[in-house]
XYZ file of C-alpha atoms in Angstrom:
165
model
C 164.574 22.374 40.251
C 164.569 25.116 37.572
C 167.776 26.320 36.006
C 169.417 29.501 37.204
C 171.446 31.866 35.036
C 174.547 30.609 36.885
C 173.704 27.004 35.902
C 173.515 28.075 32.304
C 176.784 30.018 32.578
C 178.689 27.141 34.192
C 177.394 24.508 31.818
C 180.255 22.683 30.109
C 179.709 20.759 26.968
C 181.899 17.911 25.949
C 183.856 18.367 22.803
C 183.364 16.089 20.013
C 184.879 15.713 16.645
C 183.708 18.515 14.504
C 181.607 19.942 17.329
C 179.872 23.283 17.490
C 181.773 26.563 17.243
C 182.684 27.390 20.821
C 182.355 31.191 20.379
C 178.884 30.880 18.849
C 177.743 28.580 21.620
C 179.172 30.936 24.279
C 177.548 33.997 22.622
C 174.252 32.169 22.438
C 174.546 31.045 26.049
C 175.325 34.645 27.116
C 172.218 35.812 25.297
C 170.156 33.025 26.913
C 171.556 34.032 30.347
C 170.601 37.689 29.818
C 167.120 36.769 28.585
C 166.669 34.245 31.387
C 167.759 36.811 34.008
C 165.316 39.287 32.479
C 162.522 36.700 32.613
C 163.356 35.894 36.248
C 163.327 39.604 37.209
C 160.090 40.116 35.358
C 158.635 37.045 37.062
C 159.632 38.414 40.512
C 158.189 41.799 39.631
C 154.944 40.178 38.448
C 154.804 38.001 41.587
C 155.214 41.111 43.762
C 152.536 42.888 41.739
C 150.222 39.875 42.058
C 150.867 39.787 45.813
C 150.078 43.497 46.167
C 146.973 43.133 44.026
C 145.844 40.116 46.051
C 146.295 42.154 49.235
C 144.253 44.979 47.726
C 141.649 42.501 46.504
C 141.445 41.019 49.991
C 141.125 44.527 51.460
C 138.350 45.427 49.027
C 136.600 42.108 49.632
C 136.627 42.900 53.358
C 135.231 46.354 52.627
C 132.590 44.794 50.387
C 131.591 42.317 53.101
C 131.473 45.104 55.676
C 129.365 47.284 53.375
C 127.007 44.394 52.621
C 126.612 43.738 56.336
C 126.083 47.446 56.957
C 123.471 47.590 54.215
C 121.661 44.610 55.710
C 121.772 46.164 59.183
C 120.550 49.475 57.750
C 117.718 47.726 55.925
C 116.722 45.800 59.035
C 116.927 48.962 61.125
C 114.857 50.818 58.554
C 112.222 48.106 58.593
C 112.196 48.124 62.407
C 111.866 51.913 62.473
C 109.066 51.668 59.929
C 107.263 49.016 61.992
C 107.710 51.078 65.160
C 106.477 54.229 63.454
C 103.450 52.387 62.078
C 102.683 50.947 65.495
C 103.119 54.333 67.171
C 100.947 55.978 64.525
C 98.192 53.449 65.185
C 98.428 54.105 68.921
C 98.311 57.859 68.346
C 95.262 57.478 66.096
C 93.521 55.274 68.677
C 94.315 57.763 71.446
C 93.089 60.635 69.283
C 89.879 58.738 68.515
C 89.359 58.073 72.231
C 89.966 61.742 73.029
C 87.638 62.794 70.223
C 84.919 60.450 71.513
C 85.433 61.727 75.054
C 85.291 65.362 73.899
C 82.181 64.681 71.824
C 80.478 62.906 74.734
C 81.395 65.713 77.130
C 80.141 68.283 74.635
C 76.880 66.417 74.165
C 76.440 66.157 77.930
C 77.133 69.873 78.343
C 74.811 70.647 75.460
C 72.030 68.626 77.064
C 72.669 70.302 80.401
C 72.557 73.768 78.810
C 69.381 72.842 76.919
C 67.782 71.679 80.167
C 68.896 74.888 81.915
C 67.439 76.931 79.060
C 64.130 75.082 79.345
C 64.133 75.620 83.116
C 64.863 79.336 82.634
C 62.043 79.580 80.081
C 59.653 77.989 82.581
C 60.855 80.299 85.357
C 60.555 83.285 83.037
C 57.026 82.284 82.123
C 56.073 81.835 85.785
C 57.686 85.176 86.709
C 55.946 86.936 83.839
C 52.613 85.469 84.810
C 53.055 86.453 88.477
C 54.259 89.933 87.495
C 51.232 90.388 85.212
C 48.922 89.242 87.976
C 50.575 91.676 90.418
C 50.246 94.583 87.988
C 46.638 93.688 87.187
C 45.861 93.496 90.910
C 47.484 96.899 91.422
C 45.494 98.334 88.508
C 42.301 96.928 89.995
C 43.115 98.602 93.269
C 43.689 101.885 91.478
C 40.397 101.589 89.625
C 38.514 100.980 92.858
C 36.381 103.961 93.959
C 37.379 103.607 97.576
C 40.375 105.779 96.805
C 38.147 108.705 95.995
C 36.524 108.541 99.409
C 39.850 108.636 101.139
C 40.925 111.847 99.456
C 38.671 114.881 99.205
C 38.607 116.634 95.850
C 38.959 120.111 97.384
C 42.343 121.107 98.844
C 40.655 123.332 101.428
C 38.792 120.391 102.785
C 42.005 118.559 102.999
C 43.504 121.391 105.084
C 40.645 121.361 107.467
C 40.941 117.696 107.971
C 44.561 118.031 108.807
C 43.929 120.760 111.375
C 41.561 118.801 113.398
């Protein structure tokens, strides 16, 4: 067990022949007591400081562990978000490609249908034009026919007489 200042103060030395000067020994012991008390106080203060610093160190170690865990979770979450975004982007691209193919196929089908309708209209137009030409030519032939002249007299007076009869 370590000495206390009280142990030092109460220490009695036996007296011998021609021993030490009692006043010098007592003064020295008083000085040792003061220094020893100062060392003990300083030791307590340092122990308290060490305890506080150990508490703070423990607190900061907990914070560090929490931050490290949070960083790991954030990294894992980031990777998961990245994987999900990549997967979703691929799905969107596939869907867009399907839609593009569908739109292209529909457009080609409509284009073919319109082209066929145009060809049909050209044929119908040609047939109509031919029939119309034939009708006009037939009408012209009828007009050129001399039978018309026989039906109508050239003189208006003759025409009046015919009407009166």
